[in-house]
C-alpha positions as a Python dict, from the first residue, in 0.01 Angstrom:
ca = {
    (1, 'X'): (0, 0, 0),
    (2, 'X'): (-212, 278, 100),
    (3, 'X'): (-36, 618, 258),
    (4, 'X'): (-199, 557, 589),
    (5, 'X'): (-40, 189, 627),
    (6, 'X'): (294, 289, 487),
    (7, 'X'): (309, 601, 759),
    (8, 'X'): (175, 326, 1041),
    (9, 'X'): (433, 55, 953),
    (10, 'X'): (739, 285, 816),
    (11, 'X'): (674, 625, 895),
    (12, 'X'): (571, 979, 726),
    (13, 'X'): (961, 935, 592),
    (14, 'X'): (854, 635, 339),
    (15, 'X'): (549, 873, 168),
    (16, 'X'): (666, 1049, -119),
    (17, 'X'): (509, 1395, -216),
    (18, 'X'): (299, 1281, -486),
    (19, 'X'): (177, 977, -260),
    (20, 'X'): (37, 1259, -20),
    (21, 'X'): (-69, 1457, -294),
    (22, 'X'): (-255, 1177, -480),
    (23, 'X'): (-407, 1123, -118),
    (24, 'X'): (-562, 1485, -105),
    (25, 'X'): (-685, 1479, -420),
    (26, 'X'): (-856, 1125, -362),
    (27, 'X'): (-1048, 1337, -75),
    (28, 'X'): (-1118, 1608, -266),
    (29, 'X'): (-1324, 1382, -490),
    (30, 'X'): (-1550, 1280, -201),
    (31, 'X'): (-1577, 1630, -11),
    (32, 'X'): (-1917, 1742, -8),
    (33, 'X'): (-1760, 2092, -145),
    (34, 'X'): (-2089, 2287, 79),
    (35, 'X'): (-2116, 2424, 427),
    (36, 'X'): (-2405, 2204, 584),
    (37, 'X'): (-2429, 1840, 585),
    (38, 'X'): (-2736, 1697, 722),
    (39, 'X'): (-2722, 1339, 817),
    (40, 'X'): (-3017, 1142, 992),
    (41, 'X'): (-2794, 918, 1250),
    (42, 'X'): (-2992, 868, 1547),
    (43, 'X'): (-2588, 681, 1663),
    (44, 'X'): (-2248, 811, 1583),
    (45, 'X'): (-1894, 924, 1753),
    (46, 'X'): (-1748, 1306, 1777),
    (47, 'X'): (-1431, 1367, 1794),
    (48, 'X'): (-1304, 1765, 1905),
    (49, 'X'): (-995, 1904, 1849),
    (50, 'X'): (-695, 1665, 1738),
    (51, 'X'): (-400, 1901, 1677),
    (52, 'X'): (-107, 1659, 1542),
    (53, 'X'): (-218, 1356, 1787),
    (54, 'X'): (-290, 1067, 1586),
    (55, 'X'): (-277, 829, 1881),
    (56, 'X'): (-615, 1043, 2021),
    (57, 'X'): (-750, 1011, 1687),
    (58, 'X'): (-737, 626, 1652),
    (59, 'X'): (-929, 556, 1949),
    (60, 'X'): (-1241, 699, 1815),
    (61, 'X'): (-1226, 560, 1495),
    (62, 'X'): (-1123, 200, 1612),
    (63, 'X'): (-1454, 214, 1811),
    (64, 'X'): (-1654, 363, 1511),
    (65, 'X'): (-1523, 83, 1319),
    (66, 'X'): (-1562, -201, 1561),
    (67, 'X'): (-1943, -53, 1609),
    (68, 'X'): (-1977, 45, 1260),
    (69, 'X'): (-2075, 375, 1361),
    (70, 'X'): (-2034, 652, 1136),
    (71, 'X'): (-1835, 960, 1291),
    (72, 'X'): (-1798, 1314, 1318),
    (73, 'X'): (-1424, 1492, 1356),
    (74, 'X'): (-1497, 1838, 1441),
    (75, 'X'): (-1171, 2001, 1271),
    (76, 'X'): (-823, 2111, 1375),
    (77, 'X'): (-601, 1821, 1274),
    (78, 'X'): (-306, 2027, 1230),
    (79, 'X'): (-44, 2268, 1407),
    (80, 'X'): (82, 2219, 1762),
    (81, 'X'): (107, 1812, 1790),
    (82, 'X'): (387, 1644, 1720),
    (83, 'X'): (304, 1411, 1395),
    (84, 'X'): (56, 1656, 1159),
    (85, 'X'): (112, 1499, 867),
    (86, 'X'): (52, 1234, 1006),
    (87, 'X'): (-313, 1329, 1163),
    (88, 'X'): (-439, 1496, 829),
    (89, 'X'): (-353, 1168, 644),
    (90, 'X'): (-510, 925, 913),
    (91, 'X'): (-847, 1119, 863),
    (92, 'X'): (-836, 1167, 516),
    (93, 'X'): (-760, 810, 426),
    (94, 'X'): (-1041, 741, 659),
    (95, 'X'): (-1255, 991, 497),
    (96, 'X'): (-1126, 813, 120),
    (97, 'X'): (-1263, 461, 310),
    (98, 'X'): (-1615, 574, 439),
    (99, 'X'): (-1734, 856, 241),
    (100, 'X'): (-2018, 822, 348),
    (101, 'X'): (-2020, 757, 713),
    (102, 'X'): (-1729, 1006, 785),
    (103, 'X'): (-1765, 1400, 813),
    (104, 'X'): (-1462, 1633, 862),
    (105, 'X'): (-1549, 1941, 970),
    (106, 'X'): (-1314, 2282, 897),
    (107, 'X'): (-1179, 2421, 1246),
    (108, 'X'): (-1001, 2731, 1265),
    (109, 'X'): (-670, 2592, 1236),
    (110, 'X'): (-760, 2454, 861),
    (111, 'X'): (-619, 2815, 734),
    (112, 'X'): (-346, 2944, 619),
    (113, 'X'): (-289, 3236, 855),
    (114, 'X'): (-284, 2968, 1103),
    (115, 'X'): (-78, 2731, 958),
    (116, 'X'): (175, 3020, 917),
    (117, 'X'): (162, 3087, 1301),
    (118, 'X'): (116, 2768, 1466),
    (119, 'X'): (375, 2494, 1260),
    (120, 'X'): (205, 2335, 1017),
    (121, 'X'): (309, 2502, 743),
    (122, 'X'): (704, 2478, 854),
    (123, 'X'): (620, 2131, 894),
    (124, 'X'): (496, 2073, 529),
    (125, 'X'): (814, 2269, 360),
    (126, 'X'): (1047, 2058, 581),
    (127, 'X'): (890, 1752, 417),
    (128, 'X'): (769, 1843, 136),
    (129, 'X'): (781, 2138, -122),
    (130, 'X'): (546, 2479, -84),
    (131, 'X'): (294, 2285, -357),
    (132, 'X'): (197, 2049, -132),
    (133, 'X'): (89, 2306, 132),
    (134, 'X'): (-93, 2469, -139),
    (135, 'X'): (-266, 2145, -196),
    (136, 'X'): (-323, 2151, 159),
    (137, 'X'): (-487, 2480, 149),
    (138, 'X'): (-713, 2419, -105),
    (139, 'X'): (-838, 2109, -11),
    (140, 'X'): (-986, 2305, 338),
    (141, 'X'): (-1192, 2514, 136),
    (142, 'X'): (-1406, 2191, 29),
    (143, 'X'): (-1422, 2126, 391),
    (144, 'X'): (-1788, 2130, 526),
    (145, 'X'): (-1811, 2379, 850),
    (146, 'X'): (-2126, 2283, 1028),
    (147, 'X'): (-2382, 1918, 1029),
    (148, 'X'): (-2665, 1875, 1154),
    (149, 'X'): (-2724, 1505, 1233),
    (150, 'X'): (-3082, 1390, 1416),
    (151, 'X'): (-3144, 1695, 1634),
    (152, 'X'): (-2779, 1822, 1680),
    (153, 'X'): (-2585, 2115, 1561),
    (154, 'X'): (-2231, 2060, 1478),
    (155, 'X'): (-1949, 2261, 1454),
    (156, 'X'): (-1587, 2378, 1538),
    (157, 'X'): (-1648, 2705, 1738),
    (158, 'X'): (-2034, 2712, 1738),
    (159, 'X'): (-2305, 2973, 1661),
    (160, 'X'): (-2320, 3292, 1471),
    (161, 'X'): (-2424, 3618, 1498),
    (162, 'X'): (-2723, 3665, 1264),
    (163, 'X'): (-2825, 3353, 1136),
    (164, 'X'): (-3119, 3271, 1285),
    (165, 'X'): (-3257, 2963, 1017),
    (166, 'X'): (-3011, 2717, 983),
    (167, 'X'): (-3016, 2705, 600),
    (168, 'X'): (-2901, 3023, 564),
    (169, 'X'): (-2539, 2854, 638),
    (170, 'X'): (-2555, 2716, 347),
    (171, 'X'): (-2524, 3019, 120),
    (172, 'X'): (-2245, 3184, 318),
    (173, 'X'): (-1989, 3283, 128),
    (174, 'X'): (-1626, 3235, 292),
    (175, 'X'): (-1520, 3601, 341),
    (176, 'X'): (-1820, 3617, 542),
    (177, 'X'): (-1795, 3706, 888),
    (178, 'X'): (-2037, 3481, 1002),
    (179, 'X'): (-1834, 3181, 805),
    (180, 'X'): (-1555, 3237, 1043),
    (181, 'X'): (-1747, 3304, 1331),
    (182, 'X'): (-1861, 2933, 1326),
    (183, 'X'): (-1517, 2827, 1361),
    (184, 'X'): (-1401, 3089, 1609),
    (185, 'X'): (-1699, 3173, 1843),
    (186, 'X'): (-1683, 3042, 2218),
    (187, 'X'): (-1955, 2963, 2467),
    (188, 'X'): (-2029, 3178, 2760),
    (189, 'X'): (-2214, 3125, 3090),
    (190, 'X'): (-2186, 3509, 3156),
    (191, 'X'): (-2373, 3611, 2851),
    (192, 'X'): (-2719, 3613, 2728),
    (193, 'X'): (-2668, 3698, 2346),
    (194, 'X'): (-2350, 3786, 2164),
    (195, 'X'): (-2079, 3972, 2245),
    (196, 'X'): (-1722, 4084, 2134),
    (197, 'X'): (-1450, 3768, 2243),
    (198, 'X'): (-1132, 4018, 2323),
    (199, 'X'): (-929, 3666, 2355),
    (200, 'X'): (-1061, 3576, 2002),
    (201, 'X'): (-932, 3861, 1821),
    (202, 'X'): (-1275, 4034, 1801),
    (203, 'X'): (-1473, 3653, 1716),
    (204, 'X'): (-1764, 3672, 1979),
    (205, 'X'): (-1901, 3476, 2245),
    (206, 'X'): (-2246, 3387, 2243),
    (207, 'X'): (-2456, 3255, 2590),
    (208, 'X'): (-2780, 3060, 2671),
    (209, 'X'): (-3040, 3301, 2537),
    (210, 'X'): (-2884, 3304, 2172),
    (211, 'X'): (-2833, 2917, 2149),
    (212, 'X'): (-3244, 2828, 2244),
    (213, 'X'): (-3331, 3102, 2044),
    (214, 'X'): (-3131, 2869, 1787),
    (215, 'X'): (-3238, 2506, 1880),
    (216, 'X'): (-3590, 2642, 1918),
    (217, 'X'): (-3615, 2795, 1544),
    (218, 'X'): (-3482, 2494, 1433),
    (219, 'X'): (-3617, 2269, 1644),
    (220, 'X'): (-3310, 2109, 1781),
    (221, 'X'): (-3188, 2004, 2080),
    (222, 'X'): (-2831, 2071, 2117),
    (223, 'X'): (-2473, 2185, 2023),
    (224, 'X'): (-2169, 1989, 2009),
    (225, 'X'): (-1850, 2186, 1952),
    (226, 'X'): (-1503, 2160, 2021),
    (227, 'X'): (-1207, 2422, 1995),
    (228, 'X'): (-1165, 2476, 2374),
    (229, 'X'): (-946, 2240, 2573),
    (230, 'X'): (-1067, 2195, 2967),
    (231, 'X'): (-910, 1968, 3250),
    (232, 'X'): (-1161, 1667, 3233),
    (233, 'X'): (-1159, 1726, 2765),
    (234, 'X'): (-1525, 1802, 2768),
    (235, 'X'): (-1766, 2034, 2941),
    (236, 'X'): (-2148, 2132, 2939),
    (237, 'X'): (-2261, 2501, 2911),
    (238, 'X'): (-2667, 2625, 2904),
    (239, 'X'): (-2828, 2301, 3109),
    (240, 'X'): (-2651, 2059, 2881),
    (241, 'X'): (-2759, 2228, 2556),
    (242, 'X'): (-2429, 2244, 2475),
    (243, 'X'): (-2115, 2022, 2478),
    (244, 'X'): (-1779, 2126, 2430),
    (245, 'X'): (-1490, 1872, 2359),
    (246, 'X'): (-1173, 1809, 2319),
    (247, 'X'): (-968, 1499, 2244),
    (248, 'X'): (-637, 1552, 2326),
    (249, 'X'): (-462, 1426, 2590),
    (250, 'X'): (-219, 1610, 2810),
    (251, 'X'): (-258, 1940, 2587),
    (252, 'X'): (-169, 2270, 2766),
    (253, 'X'): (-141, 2063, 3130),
    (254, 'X'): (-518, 1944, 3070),
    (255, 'X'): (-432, 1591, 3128),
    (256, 'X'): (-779, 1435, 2943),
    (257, 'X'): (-891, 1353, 2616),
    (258, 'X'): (-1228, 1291, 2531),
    (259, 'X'): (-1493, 1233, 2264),
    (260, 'X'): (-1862, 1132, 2228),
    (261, 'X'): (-2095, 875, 2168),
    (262, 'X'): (-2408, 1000, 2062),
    (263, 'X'): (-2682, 775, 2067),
    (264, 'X'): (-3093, 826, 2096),
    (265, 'X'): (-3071, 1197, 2158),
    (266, 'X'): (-2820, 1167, 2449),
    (267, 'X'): (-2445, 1233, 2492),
    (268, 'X'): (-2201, 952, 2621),
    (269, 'X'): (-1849, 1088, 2731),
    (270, 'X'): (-1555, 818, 2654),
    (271, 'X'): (-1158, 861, 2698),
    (272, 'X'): (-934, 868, 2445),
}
């Protein structure tokens, strides 16, 4: 029995350690192990922020696998919600099932400081032993951190500071700045460039003028990015060049949960 059917039908209780660990390093076999993917999908689902909510993940992939659509999780699948291991399993198994027409993306919460700060790693030693977390760990650093698929940009946080040509992801190296910036930065309707995020911890936030300076050198067309959470789970910055999302439900007294169909070049919102 797979790990994902024995935690549906019995609970995280009935997987043993080396069950989940066999599990990660299943993935780990499939990850693309770079920072860009480039896919050509002119259809496929997005899913934002899923923080421990397995319930808001299954809706997405239930209608990615009714459609078969391939689909895009943005990252954080850990710390907060109330069944973790639970969330990281249900989108690796589904990763181990369709290589191919699954991405996960790295958020900001696929770290170990984080972990440390916001449950997740509590949650693993209570379970399991400190290996497993270490497992854990390194399996995020095979994590991709941005896709571009048919003329959209895709990532947890957003843009950089100082990339302008989009290959130049590619070759960052993870102490870079600009690495973490993808995962941390925040949209802005009261800035034209970049500047200094002081509720980021110094990360930045970037406004309309930097992201068409980006879609035009690129030639893209838009953003989607999660790693906010807002009252209706989604919301549009720069004239709808950007979309922010965020699928959980009820999260911080923001009652919706949302995630996307994309299909022809336009942005459907749906409910988790």
């Amino acid at each position: 029995m797979r790990v994902i059917d024995k935690i549906l039908t019995e609970g995280i209780q009935s997987v043993s350690e080396q069950e989940y660990s066999d599990l990660i390093e299943k993935v780990k076999r499939v990850l693309e192990g770079k920072n860009l993917i480039e896919k050509d999908w002119n259809e496929f689902i997005v899913v934002g922020d899923t923080h421990g909510d397995i319930e808001a993940a299954k809706v997405p992939v239930e209608m990615a696998e009714k459609k078969g659509l391939p689909i895009v999780f943005l990252g954080d699948y850990v710390d907060r919600g109330r069944k973790q291991l639970e969330n990281l399993a249900y989108v690796l198994d589904l990763k181990e099932r369709r290589p191919d027409r699954t991405v996960l993306l790295r958020g900001n919460h696929e770290s170990e400081r984080m972990n440390r700060g916001y449950g997740f790693q509590r949650v693993v030693h209570t379970r399991y032993s400190p290996e497993l977390f270490t497992r854990i760990l390194s399996l995020y650093e095979e994590l991709p951190i941005t896709a571009v698929i048919d003329t959209f940009f895709l990532s947890h946080g957003g843009i950089p500071e100082g990339i302008e040509e989009i290959g130049e992801i590619a070759h960052l190296e993870k102490r870079d700045e600009r690495y973490k910036e993808i995962m941390w930065n925040d949209p802005s309707e009261d800035v034209d460039w970049f500047e200094k995020n002081r509720l980021r911890g110094g990360y930045k936030l970037y406004g309309k003028k930097a992201v068409n300076r980006f879609l035009e050198y690129n030639s893209l067309s838009a953003i989607i990015r999660a790693h906010q959470c807002f009252p209706e789970g989604f919301k549009y910055f720069f004239d709808k060049k950007l979309l922010s999302i965020f699928s959980v439900p009820n999260y911080r007294g923001n009652p919706k949960g949302r995630y996307a169909l994309v299909k022809d070049g336009k942005t459907n919102i749906l409910d988790v």
